[in-house]
Amino acid sequence: MERIYHYTSIQSLKAILESRKFRFSRLDQLDCHAETQFHETINFGLYFFVSSWAGGNHHELPMWSMYGDKGKGVRISTTRDPFKRYPHAIGDTADSATVPADWITNSDLWFPFSLNDKWFTKPVDYVDDVSFWYKRAVCNENSGITLDGFPDLPFKKDQLWQFQDEIRFLIYAIPKTYQSKIDNIPRSAPPNQIMWSGIAPRVTHIDLELDPEVFEDMEVTLGPLCGHPEQATVEFILKHGAPNIKLNASDATGKIRRL
């Protein structure tokens, strides 16, 4: 895997190293309005949870400005898929799941496609019109609403964001039950019925465990506007959280006044 990058704050780096987890945020909580698509009663942004990384062709300065605490944060990078895989038995076969097995069996959420890495990580496809792809995927006929190409939809993004060169990790999460308006009793329903009814997951983020081996490959880069206090803080965090992580300075250090 090519090196991928995640821009964040120093406090978030501390939380990541303490928890050994990375946060996936629901698509309707992110900064691109075009990704929260609503078609035929389905609010798609409610069911996609993403962790966003940048590829090797991203533009560094806007990423520092928008996601790296205005240049006083950090950039995490790795050449590995950073997330842990989990054993999961399906019938007589064993497979590798992207979420823990007990989430699949005991959670109040469905996790479709969690046994297929193909739908867990892909480069974002930048397009002229995100809504076109959603409209094309939804078919409303007499027999009901069907979806064609559903797993590809959350990897579509407006060309405005092409500077990110985003590599996206994704969890699909759909509630298993809905609250009956008649007797207020939770009732189970198939995923498509839940989506058509507009029932949202009760959470806006999901924290997924990192592969322990990723910390042997991980590097952290200081933001270009970090001074000695920020550097000392990051060094302390790494020393106590992951001493093998290499700390670098940004190529833009000393070249800009503000972001």
PDB file of C-alpha atoms in Angstrom:
ATOM      1  CA  MET A   1       0.000   0.000   0.000  1.00  0.00           C
ATOM      2  CA  GLU A   2       1.264   3.496  -0.795  1.00  0.00           C
ATOM      3  CA  ARG A   3       1.762   5.796   2.178  1.00  0.00           C
ATOM      4  CA  ILE A   4      -1.507   7.352   3.313  1.00  0.00           C
ATOM      5  CA  TYR A   5      -1.956  10.408   5.537  1.00  0.00           C
ATOM      6  CA  HIS A   6      -4.415  11.608   8.158  1.00  0.00           C
ATOM      7  CA  TYR A   7      -4.355  15.233   9.362  1.00  0.00           C
ATOM      8  CA  THR A   8      -5.575  15.909  12.875  1.00  0.00           C
ATOM      9  CA  SER A   9      -4.971  17.831  16.112  1.00  0.00           C
ATOM     10  CA  ILE A  10      -2.379  17.002  18.756  1.00  0.00           C
ATOM     11  CA  GLN A  11      -5.172  16.180  21.220  1.00  0.00           C
ATOM     12  CA  SER A  12      -6.674  13.720  18.744  1.00  0.00           C
ATOM     13  CA  LEU A  13      -3.275  12.061  18.305  1.00  0.00           C
ATOM     14  CA  LYS A  14      -3.144  11.600  22.082  1.00  0.00           C
ATOM     15  CA  ALA A  15      -6.639  10.058  22.099  1.00  0.00           C
ATOM     16  CA  ILE A  16      -5.759   7.714  19.230  1.00  0.00           C
ATOM     17  CA  LEU A  17      -2.624   6.417  20.947  1.00  0.00           C
ATOM     18  CA  GLU A  18      -4.374   6.021  24.297  1.00  0.00           C
ATOM     19  CA  SER A  19      -7.374   4.154  22.890  1.00  0.00           C
ATOM     20  CA  ARG A  20      -5.611   2.345  20.017  1.00  0.00           C
ATOM     21  CA  LYS A  21      -8.722   3.221  18.005  1.00  0.00           C
ATOM     22  CA  PHE A  22      -9.643   5.449  15.096  1.00  0.00           C
ATOM     23  CA  ARG A  23     -12.954   7.253  14.740  1.00  0.00           C
ATOM     24  CA  PHE A  24     -15.318   6.707  11.802  1.00  0.00           C
ATOM     25  CA  SER A  25     -17.762   9.618  11.428  1.00  0.00           C
ATOM     26  CA  ARG A  26     -21.208   9.420   9.900  1.00  0.00           C
ATOM     27  CA  LEU A  27     -21.311  10.930   6.422  1.00  0.00           C
ATOM     28  CA  ASP A  28     -23.989  13.481   7.302  1.00  0.00           C
ATOM     29  CA  GLN A  29     -21.593  14.913   9.913  1.00  0.00           C
ATOM     30  CA  LEU A  30     -18.787  15.701   7.435  1.00  0.00           C
ATOM     31  CA  ASP A  31     -17.976  18.876   5.510  1.00  0.00           C
ATOM     32  CA  CYS A  32     -19.231  17.980   2.019  1.00  0.00           C
ATOM     33  CA  HIS A  33     -22.983  18.655   1.733  1.00  0.00           C
ATOM     34  CA  ALA A  34     -23.184  16.802  -1.575  1.00  0.00           C
ATOM     35  CA  GLU A  35     -22.394  13.500   0.146  1.00  0.00           C
ATOM     36  CA  THR A  36     -25.574  13.650   2.246  1.00  0.00           C
ATOM     37  CA  GLN A  37     -27.936  12.516  -0.484  1.00  0.00           C
ATOM     38  CA  PHE A  38     -31.699  12.114  -0.001  1.00  0.00           C
ATOM     39  CA  HIS A  39     -33.581  10.111  -2.626  1.00  0.00           C
ATOM     40  CA  GLU A  40     -36.923   8.260  -2.544  1.00  0.00           C
ATOM     41  CA  THR A  41     -37.273   8.696   1.256  1.00  0.00           C
ATOM     42  CA  ILE A  42     -33.728   7.362   1.894  1.00  0.00           C
ATOM     43  CA  ASN A  43     -31.264   9.669   3.665  1.00  0.00           C
ATOM     44  CA  PHE A  44     -28.080   7.866   2.619  1.00  0.00           C
ATOM     45  CA  GLY A  45     -25.774   9.962   4.792  1.00  0.00           C
ATOM     46  CA  LEU A  46     -27.183   8.277   7.913  1.00  0.00           C
ATOM     47  CA  TYR A  47     -25.815   4.825   7.084  1.00  0.00           C
ATOM     48  CA  PHE A  48     -22.225   5.423   5.957  1.00  0.00           C
ATOM     49  CA  PHE A  49     -19.401   5.900   8.504  1.00  0.00           C
ATOM     50  CA  VAL A  50     -16.003   6.921   7.157  1.00  0.00           C
ATOM     51  CA  SER A  51     -12.392   7.376   8.159  1.00  0.00           C
ATOM     52  CA  SER A  52     -10.703   9.726   5.705  1.00  0.00           C
ATOM     53  CA  TRP A  53      -7.023   9.571   4.716  1.00  0.00           C
ATOM     54  CA  ALA A  54      -5.100  11.317   1.933  1.00  0.00           C
ATOM     55  CA  GLY A  55      -3.099   9.664  -0.814  1.00  0.00           C
ATOM     56  CA  GLY A  56       0.293  10.684  -2.142  1.00  0.00           C
ATOM     57  CA  ASN A  57      -1.082  13.293  -4.572  1.00  0.00           C
ATOM     58  CA  HIS A  58      -2.939  15.443  -2.043  1.00  0.00           C
ATOM     59  CA  HIS A  59      -2.265  19.187  -1.651  1.00  0.00           C
ATOM     60  CA  GLU A  60      -0.566  19.653   1.701  1.00  0.00           C
ATOM     61  CA  LEU A  61      -1.330  23.264   2.698  1.00  0.00           C
ATOM     62  CA  PRO A  62      -5.155  23.138   2.475  1.00  0.00           C
ATOM     63  CA  MET A  63      -5.089  19.860   4.410  1.00  0.00           C
ATOM     64  CA  TRP A  64      -3.048  21.448   7.202  1.00  0.00           C
ATOM     65  CA  SER A  65      -5.400  24.425   7.231  1.00  0.00           C
ATOM     66  CA  MET A  66      -8.689  22.496   7.237  1.00  0.00           C
ATOM     67  CA  TYR A  67      -7.843  19.374   9.249  1.00  0.00           C
ATOM     68  CA  GLY A  68      -4.443  19.886  10.888  1.00  0.00           C
ATOM     69  CA  ASP A  69      -5.448  22.525  13.454  1.00  0.00           C
ATOM     70  CA  LYS A  70      -4.468  25.409  11.158  1.00  0.00           C
ATOM     71  CA  GLY A  71      -0.934  24.052  10.821  1.00  0.00           C
ATOM     72  CA  LYS A  72      -0.430  23.465  14.558  1.00  0.00           C
ATOM     73  CA  GLY A  73      -1.594  19.865  14.491  1.00  0.00           C
ATOM     74  CA  VAL A  74      -0.022  16.673  13.201  1.00  0.00           C
ATOM     75  CA  ARG A  75      -0.150  14.342  10.222  1.00  0.00           C
ATOM     76  CA  ILE A  76      -0.255  10.600  10.850  1.00  0.00           C
ATOM     77  CA  SER A  77       0.964   8.360   8.045  1.00  0.00           C
ATOM     78  CA  THR A  78       1.425   4.655   7.356  1.00  0.00           C
ATOM     79  CA  THR A  79       2.042   2.290   4.451  1.00  0.00           C
ATOM     80  CA  ARG A  80      -0.301  -0.312   5.950  1.00  0.00           C
ATOM     81  CA  ASP A  81      -4.036  -0.707   6.097  1.00  0.00           C
ATOM     82  CA  PRO A  82      -4.204   0.544   9.699  1.00  0.00           C
ATOM     83  CA  PHE A  83      -7.269  -1.350  10.899  1.00  0.00           C
ATOM     84  CA  LYS A  84      -7.491  -4.639  12.705  1.00  0.00           C
ATOM     85  CA  ARG A  85      -9.271  -7.619  11.123  1.00  0.00           C
ATOM     86  CA  TYR A  86     -11.404 -10.041  13.100  1.00  0.00           C
ATOM     87  CA  PRO A  87     -12.015 -13.773  12.639  1.00  0.00           C
ATOM     88  CA  HIS A  88     -15.613 -14.575  11.872  1.00  0.00           C
ATOM     89  CA  ALA A  89     -17.234 -17.922  11.014  1.00  0.00           C
ATOM     90  CA  ILE A  90     -19.929 -18.030   8.367  1.00  0.00           C
ATOM     91  CA  GLY A  91     -21.427 -21.501   8.115  1.00  0.00           C
ATOM     92  CA  ASP A  92     -18.582 -23.922   7.486  1.00  0.00           C
ATOM     93  CA  THR A  93     -16.150 -21.243   6.318  1.00  0.00           C
ATOM     94  CA  ALA A  94     -13.967 -18.840   8.252  1.00  0.00           C
ATOM     95  CA  ASP A  95     -13.635 -15.309   7.006  1.00  0.00           C
ATOM     96  CA  SER A  96     -12.011 -12.057   8.069  1.00  0.00           C
ATOM     97  CA  ALA A  97     -14.372  -9.315   9.181  1.00  0.00           C
ATOM     98  CA  THR A  98     -13.718  -5.581   9.339  1.00  0.00           C
ATOM     99  CA  VAL A  99     -15.755  -5.267  12.566  1.00  0.00           C
ATOM    100  CA  PRO A 100     -15.706  -7.543  15.652  1.00  0.00           C
ATOM    101  CA  ALA A 101     -17.821 -10.690  15.429  1.00  0.00           C
ATOM    102  CA  ASP A 102     -19.893  -9.726  18.469  1.00  0.00           C
ATOM    103  CA  TRP A 103     -20.875  -6.477  16.721  1.00  0.00           C
ATOM    104  CA  ILE A 104     -22.326  -8.526  13.881  1.00  0.00           C
ATOM    105  CA  THR A 105     -24.242 -10.890  16.156  1.00  0.00           C
ATOM    106  CA  ASN A 106     -25.071  -8.817  19.249  1.00  0.00           C
ATOM    107  CA  SER A 107     -25.143  -5.165  18.176  1.00  0.00           C
ATOM    108  CA  ASP A 108     -28.354  -3.257  17.450  1.00  0.00           C
ATOM    109  CA  LEU A 109     -26.878  -2.445  14.027  1.00  0.00           C
ATOM    110  CA  TRP A 110     -26.531  -4.418  10.818  1.00  0.00           C
ATOM    111  CA  PHE A 111     -23.039  -4.217   9.293  1.00  0.00           C
ATOM    112  CA  PRO A 112     -23.515  -5.174   5.638  1.00  0.00           C
ATOM    113  CA  PHE A 113     -20.365  -5.844   3.596  1.00  0.00           C
ATOM    114  CA  SER A 114     -18.271  -6.229   6.772  1.00  0.00           C
ATOM    115  CA  LEU A 115     -16.898  -9.534   5.442  1.00  0.00           C
ATOM    116  CA  ASN A 116     -15.614  -8.041   2.213  1.00  0.00           C
ATOM    117  CA  ASP A 117     -12.480  -5.875   2.155  1.00  0.00           C
ATOM    118  CA  LYS A 118     -13.445  -4.712  -1.337  1.00  0.00           C
ATOM    119  CA  TRP A 119     -16.074  -2.438   0.230  1.00  0.00           C
ATOM    120  CA  PHE A 120     -13.983  -1.424   3.247  1.00  0.00           C
ATOM    121  CA  THR A 121     -11.376   0.761   1.556  1.00  0.00           C
ATOM    122  CA  LYS A 122     -11.111   2.422  -1.847  1.00  0.00           C
ATOM    123  CA  PRO A 123      -9.882   5.686  -3.345  1.00  0.00           C
ATOM    124  CA  VAL A 124     -12.630   8.286  -3.600  1.00  0.00           C
ATOM    125  CA  ASP A 125     -14.046   8.792  -7.089  1.00  0.00           C
ATOM    126  CA  TYR A 126     -14.372  12.532  -7.786  1.00  0.00           C
ATOM    127  CA  VAL A 127     -17.357  13.279 -10.026  1.00  0.00           C
ATOM    128  CA  ASP A 128     -19.184  16.294 -11.503  1.00  0.00           C
ATOM    129  CA  ASP A 129     -22.536  15.468  -9.940  1.00  0.00           C
ATOM    130  CA  VAL A 130     -22.766  13.212  -6.880  1.00  0.00           C
ATOM    131  CA  SER A 131     -26.569  13.198  -6.942  1.00  0.00           C
ATOM    132  CA  PHE A 132     -26.567  11.671 -10.444  1.00  0.00           C
ATOM    133  CA  TRP A 133     -25.019   8.464  -9.108  1.00  0.00           C
ATOM    134  CA  TYR A 134     -27.486   8.191  -6.237  1.00  0.00           C
ATOM    135  CA  LYS A 135     -30.478   8.829  -8.492  1.00  0.00           C
ATOM    136  CA  ARG A 136     -29.234   6.215 -10.919  1.00  0.00           C
ATOM    137  CA  ALA A 137     -28.837   3.680  -8.095  1.00  0.00           C
ATOM    138  CA  VAL A 138     -32.381   4.064  -6.750  1.00  0.00           C
ATOM    139  CA  CYS A 139     -35.188   2.319  -8.604  1.00  0.00           C
ATOM    140  CA  ASN A 140     -38.764   2.832  -7.364  1.00  0.00           C
ATOM    141  CA  GLU A 141     -41.146   0.357  -8.982  1.00  0.00           C
ATOM    142  CA  ASN A 142     -44.458  -1.220  -8.017  1.00  0.00           C
ATOM    143  CA  SER A 143     -42.603  -4.009  -6.235  1.00  0.00           C
ATOM    144  CA  GLY A 144     -40.790  -1.465  -4.050  1.00  0.00           C
ATOM    145  CA  ILE A 145     -37.514   0.422  -3.943  1.00  0.00           C
ATOM    146  CA  THR A 146     -34.350  -1.386  -5.018  1.00  0.00           C
ATOM    147  CA  LEU A 147     -30.753  -0.195  -4.955  1.00  0.00           C
ATOM    148  CA  ASP A 148     -28.195  -0.892  -7.667  1.00  0.00           C
ATOM    149  CA  GLY A 149     -24.542  -0.261  -6.828  1.00  0.00           C
ATOM    150  CA  PHE A 150     -25.243   0.661  -3.210  1.00  0.00           C
ATOM    151  CA  PRO A 151     -21.713  -0.160  -1.891  1.00  0.00           C
ATOM    152  CA  ASP A 152     -20.081   2.233  -4.401  1.00  0.00           C
ATOM    153  CA  LEU A 153     -22.168   5.279  -3.495  1.00  0.00           C
ATOM    154  CA  PRO A 154     -20.215   6.557  -0.446  1.00  0.00           C
ATOM    155  CA  PHE A 155     -17.021   6.611  -2.522  1.00  0.00           C
ATOM    156  CA  LYS A 156     -18.445   9.312  -4.824  1.00  0.00           C
ATOM    157  CA  LYS A 157     -17.444  12.893  -4.004  1.00  0.00           C
ATOM    158  CA  ASP A 158     -17.674  16.283  -5.699  1.00  0.00           C
ATOM    159  CA  GLN A 159     -14.639  17.317  -7.779  1.00  0.00           C
ATOM    160  CA  LEU A 160     -14.302  20.400  -5.565  1.00  0.00           C
ATOM    161  CA  TRP A 161     -12.536  18.146  -3.043  1.00  0.00           C
ATOM    162  CA  GLN A 162     -10.086  16.561  -5.470  1.00  0.00           C
ATOM    163  CA  PHE A 163      -7.142  18.239  -3.707  1.00  0.00           C
ATOM    164  CA  GLN A 164      -7.614  15.724  -0.865  1.00  0.00           C
ATOM    165  CA  ASP A 165      -6.765  12.663  -2.995  1.00  0.00           C
ATOM    166  CA  GLU A 166      -8.837  10.795  -0.424  1.00  0.00           C
ATOM    167  CA  ILE A 167      -8.437   7.150   0.498  1.00  0.00           C
ATOM    168  CA  ARG A 168     -11.614   6.237   2.332  1.00  0.00           C
ATOM    169  CA  PHE A 169     -12.263   3.472   4.857  1.00  0.00           C
ATOM    170  CA  LEU A 170     -15.946   2.793   5.306  1.00  0.00           C
ATOM    171  CA  ILE A 171     -18.404   1.023   7.589  1.00  0.00           C
ATOM    172  CA  TYR A 172     -22.031   0.552   6.547  1.00  0.00           C
ATOM    173  CA  ALA A 173     -24.274   0.520   9.627  1.00  0.00           C
ATOM    174  CA  ILE A 174     -28.063   0.181   9.590  1.00  0.00           C
ATOM    175  CA  PRO A 175     -30.332  -0.169  12.663  1.00  0.00           C
ATOM    176  CA  LYS A 176     -31.897  -3.605  13.174  1.00  0.00           C
ATOM    177  CA  THR A 177     -35.020  -2.293  14.862  1.00  0.00           C
ATOM    178  CA  TYR A 178     -37.440   0.607  14.825  1.00  0.00           C
ATOM    179  CA  GLN A 179     -39.625   2.008  17.573  1.00  0.00           C
ATOM    180  CA  SER A 180     -43.279   1.246  16.929  1.00  0.00           C
ATOM    181  CA  LYS A 181     -45.445   4.378  17.027  1.00  0.00           C
ATOM    182  CA  ILE A 182     -48.413   2.275  18.139  1.00  0.00           C
ATOM    183  CA  ASP A 183     -47.086   0.592  21.284  1.00  0.00           C
ATOM    184  CA  ASN A 184     -43.544   2.077  21.542  1.00  0.00           C
ATOM    185  CA  ILE A 185     -42.042  -1.426  21.411  1.00  0.00           C
ATOM    186  CA  PRO A 186     -38.825  -1.961  19.394  1.00  0.00           C
ATOM    187  CA  ARG A 187     -39.493  -4.193  16.401  1.00  0.00           C
ATOM    188  CA  SER A 188     -37.072  -5.791  13.981  1.00  0.00           C
ATOM    189  CA  ALA A 189     -37.135  -5.032  10.271  1.00  0.00           C
ATOM    190  CA  PRO A 190     -34.966  -5.796   7.219  1.00  0.00           C
ATOM    191  CA  PRO A 191     -32.296  -3.204   6.367  1.00  0.00           C
ATOM    192  CA  ASN A 192     -34.065  -1.888   3.261  1.00  0.00           C
ATOM    193  CA  GLN A 193     -37.258  -1.184   5.237  1.00  0.00           C
ATOM    194  CA  ILE A 194     -35.256   0.627   7.925  1.00  0.00           C
ATOM    195  CA  MET A 195     -33.593   2.835   5.299  1.00  0.00           C
ATOM    196  CA  TRP A 196     -36.826   3.599   3.468  1.00  0.00           C
ATOM    197  CA  SER A 197     -38.364   4.632   6.796  1.00  0.00           C
ATOM    198  CA  GLY A 198     -35.507   7.084   7.456  1.00  0.00           C
ATOM    199  CA  ILE A 199     -34.554   5.493  10.779  1.00  0.00           C
ATOM    200  CA  ALA A 200     -31.078   6.680  11.773  1.00  0.00           C
ATOM    201  CA  PRO A 201     -28.465   4.832  13.834  1.00  0.00           C
ATOM    202  CA  ARG A 202     -28.366   6.159  17.376  1.00  0.00           C
ATOM    203  CA  VAL A 203     -24.652   6.971  16.999  1.00  0.00           C
ATOM    204  CA  THR A 204     -22.876   9.571  14.863  1.00  0.00           C
ATOM    205  CA  HIS A 205     -19.477   7.867  15.055  1.00  0.00           C
ATOM    206  CA  ILE A 206     -17.955   4.409  15.460  1.00  0.00           C
ATOM    207  CA  ASP A 207     -14.495   3.775  16.926  1.00  0.00           C
ATOM    208  CA  LEU A 208     -12.608   0.929  15.269  1.00  0.00           C
ATOM    209  CA  GLU A 209      -9.525  -0.759  16.713  1.00  0.00           C
ATOM    210  CA  LEU A 210      -6.158  -0.311  15.019  1.00  0.00           C
ATOM    211  CA  ASP A 211      -3.917  -3.198  14.008  1.00  0.00           C
ATOM    212  CA  PRO A 212      -1.129  -3.334  16.664  1.00  0.00           C
ATOM    213  CA  GLU A 213       1.493  -3.765  13.938  1.00  0.00           C
ATOM    214  CA  VAL A 214       0.629  -0.407  12.376  1.00  0.00           C
ATOM    215  CA  PHE A 215       2.481   1.377  15.183  1.00  0.00           C
ATOM    216  CA  GLU A 216       5.765  -0.143  13.948  1.00  0.00           C
ATOM    217  CA  ASP A 217       5.294   1.536  10.558  1.00  0.00           C
ATOM    218  CA  MET A 218       3.508   4.735  11.565  1.00  0.00           C
ATOM    219  CA  GLU A 219       5.099   8.178  11.271  1.00  0.00           C
ATOM    220  CA  VAL A 220       3.940  11.511  12.694  1.00  0.00           C
ATOM    221  CA  THR A 221       4.719  14.875  11.081  1.00  0.00           C
ATOM    222  CA  LEU A 222       4.505  18.151  12.998  1.00  0.00           C
ATOM    223  CA  GLY A 223       2.413  20.901  11.433  1.00  0.00           C
ATOM    224  CA  PRO A 224       4.361  23.699   9.706  1.00  0.00           C
ATOM    225  CA  LEU A 225       3.294  26.238  12.351  1.00  0.00           C
ATOM    226  CA  CYS A 226       4.169  24.070  15.336  1.00  0.00           C
ATOM    227  CA  GLY A 227       6.630  25.693  17.727  1.00  0.00           C
ATOM    228  CA  HIS A 228       8.727  24.262  20.543  1.00  0.00           C
ATOM    229  CA  PRO A 229       5.729  23.840  22.926  1.00  0.00           C
ATOM    230  CA  GLU A 230       3.782  21.758  20.371  1.00  0.00           C
ATOM    231  CA  GLN A 231       6.878  19.725  19.509  1.00  0.00           C
ATOM    232  CA  ALA A 232       7.551  19.008  23.183  1.00  0.00           C
ATOM    233  CA  THR A 233       3.934  17.926  23.680  1.00  0.00           C
ATOM    234  CA  VAL A 234       4.008  15.558  20.705  1.00  0.00           C
ATOM    235  CA  GLU A 235       7.356  14.100  21.781  1.00  0.00           C
ATOM    236  CA  PHE A 236       5.895  13.414  25.236  1.00  0.00           C
ATOM    237  CA  ILE A 237       2.788  11.785  23.736  1.00  0.00           C
ATOM    238  CA  LEU A 238       4.854   9.533  21.480  1.00  0.00           C
ATOM    239  CA  LYS A 239       7.315   8.610  24.216  1.00  0.00           C
ATOM    240  CA  HIS A 240       4.513   7.358  26.458  1.00  0.00           C
ATOM    241  CA  GLY A 241       2.112   6.114  23.792  1.00  0.00           C
ATOM    242  CA  ALA A 242       4.151   4.646  20.934  1.00  0.00           C
ATOM    243  CA  PRO A 243       7.923   5.201  21.250  1.00  0.00           C
ATOM    244  CA  ASN A 244       8.707   3.497  17.917  1.00  0.00           C
ATOM    245  CA  ILE A 245       6.818   6.092  15.884  1.00  0.00           C
ATOM    246  CA  LYS A 246       9.124   8.331  13.875  1.00  0.00           C
ATOM    247  CA  LEU A 247       8.582  12.097  14.290  1.00  0.00           C
ATOM    248  CA  ASN A 248       9.190  14.370  11.283  1.00  0.00           C
ATOM    249  CA  ALA A 249       9.020  18.066  10.493  1.00  0.00           C
ATOM    250  CA  SER A 250       6.754  19.300   7.698  1.00  0.00           C
ATOM    251  CA  ASP A 251       8.371  20.310   4.411  1.00  0.00           C
ATOM    252  CA  ALA A 252       6.476  23.597   4.784  1.00  0.00           C
ATOM    253  CA  THR A 253       8.044  24.465   8.150  1.00  0.00           C
ATOM    254  CA  GLY A 254       9.605  27.938   8.059  1.00  0.00           C
ATOM    255  CA  LYS A 255       8.048  28.732   4.682  1.00  0.00           C
ATOM    256  CA  ILE A 256       4.637  30.122   5.694  1.00  0.00           C
ATOM    257  CA  ARG A 257       3.428  32.681   8.255  1.00  0.00           C
ATOM    258  CA  ARG A 258      -0.171  31.563   8.669  1.00  0.00           C
ATOM    259  CA  LEU A 259      -2.869  29.244   7.360  1.00  0.00           C
TER     260      LEU A 259
END
